[in-house]
Amino acid sequence: MHRKILVVIIKPSKYDDDGYVIRHLRGVLPSNTLACLSSLTLDVAQRKLLGSDTQLEVELWDDTVQKIPVASIIRKQKLPQRRVVVALAGVQTNQFPRAADLAKKFRAGGLQVLLGGFHVSGALALSPGVTPEIQELLDMGVTVVKGEVEDTWGEVLRDADADCLQPIYDFLDRKPDLRHKPIPVVNGKYLKKFIASNFGTIDCSRGCPFNCSFCSIINVQGRKMRVRDAETMIHALRENHRKQKIHFYFFTDDNFARNTNWRAIFHGLTKLREEENIPIQFMIQVDTQSHKIPDFIPLAARAGCSQVFIGMESINPQNLKAAGKHQNNAEDYKNLIAAWHEAKIITHAAYIFGFPFDASDSLREDVRRLQDELRVDLASFFMLTPIPGSKDHAQMVARGEETHPDLNEYDSFHETIRHPNFAPGELLASYREAWKNFYSFGHMKDVLSRAHPKNYWNLLLDFLWYKNSALVEGGHPMLSGFFRLKPRKDRRAGYAVESPLPHFFRRTREIAQALRGLLLLLLEMEELWLQTRIRSEPEKRLRLEIEALRKQLKRNLRSAELQLAHIRTRLHFPEIRVPSRLSLAFRNFSFSMSKRLIYSRRDLKLFWRRSFRAKTLFARPHKVAFHLLKDLQLFLIFIRDMVRT
């Protein structure tokens, strides 16, 4: 009789400050950990490592965009000849409390539970013994996995099949050779939960040769680079496009510039683009010395790189030295950014607040320099966090310093350290001010105005995503999505479950506030688009003809004169349509074809503001209807153009 083993792989989310799971209707960044473990499980099944009479199945759940059906998963264990194994995967420190709560529920239902990821691997790598939060899981029968499992996943599943899982699997010193390991599997059904369903992730390499004190990667994945085979990877990308039309990727390597296979990968991607007409695009993470690697940037651009995430961390050389980031040369940052811009690639800087030599004024000046001197396109701000597995955390423990007790706040946007230059709350205030200043309307306009046309919509969409996350929802873009979900019962252990009616009214207010914030943000993005959008040559010519007539006549133009401007433009661009006088008269009714009609919605905004203040909305219904129609028309054109990208 055939037996069935169901491996349920779950990527946990984290809790917000009120104890609710952070989950969104649509996410932005899919989990590469789910893709990796899915491919490994399918590989175990195909090779029949559990025996020919065992059928191995896999389910994927992402807590950030899906409600985890705990009771339903537990019930599946009761089916005849069925064993269910739950793997809580890729658990970071800030996700550990949520993962622990899920583990307790599954263990209470009698399931075998595995838990792995950077928190347990990092904490066990640098701690002299088992830390209390991990010991609590061990006491309830949860198995923790330390290290990577490419070489050992079959062993773990065999033990699960025999119901003899070990308390701790230590694979930290068994770093797998990734060259011919299964490529992370793209799951089309899973990707439908994200804004872009053509978006895949692959880790092309692991490890990092540098020695940054705040980083746990070097103590979990090591300082020796291990890489995937370029030919195998290119074959997988070709198949992903053929079967599921996936053509945009985030290569999740912590430092792609140190991937020893980068040249072969870029050549393979270039062939996909130029010889097979597959429009591959990707974004990568690199260090600040990447522009000095011969051919790296031009080959990246030719291969389809559209955005680069740079570990800049700080402009202050003293901070860089204190963090052990000796590879960074702040004086060379301008050349770094310019080199990527020359290749028409969007630059995205990672910047950390809370280094020893930071102060409120210096951080404010750093952000100004990022904007005005370095001209970085995008920035992600983080607060220095002593993550277990990092040298910073190990040194704090060795010195006997008190560490922040709530692991849920180890997410880089909560204060988890006491800084001598900041009173409690001041570092957080500086951090929030940085988001507000960098993503101000004026700076976003500057970035879009100087951006290469091919990057325009990518930048504007990133501005929408980042500003919605950081300034509307109050979270970090890397952990956010669109439209927050907050199920009443999905709450952190120790927090009271709210009664249905109060929860309904509170959520109604929160949703109304969030929708209002999103609408205002969309209108801001519409205005940004109107002021910076790429003009066609006929439009530019028409603009000049209208301005010339206006200066000549020294007044707003009438319908016949506007029609004349179109006719003059048609002499240079025969394809331009000459509108009728009636349509021009309608357009001329309120806006007089002013430059603000074409390049801004200031007139609309001014009308609504005056009407609401003077309470004249119902006194002039014809004007209200006209302005509403024009506002809706502009908004729909903006949404249409945005969706087309």
Coordinates of N, CA and C in Angstrom, one line a residue, residues 22 104 178 254 558 630:
I22 N 1.2 40.7 10.2 CA 1.3 41.6 9.1 C 1.0 40.7 7.8
K104 N 3.7 25.9 18.0 CA 3.0 25.4 19.1 C 1.6 24.9 18.7
L178 N 26.6 24.3 -4.6 CA 25.3 24.7 -5.2 C 25.3 24.5 -6.7
D254 N 23.3 37.9 -1.6 CA 23.6 39.1 -0.8 C 24.6 40.0 -1.4
R558 N -8.7 81.4 -27.9 CA -10.1 80.9 -28.2 C -10.0 79.6 -29.0
K630 N -13.3 66.0 -15.5 CA -11.9 66.2 -15.9 C -10.9 65.5 -15.0

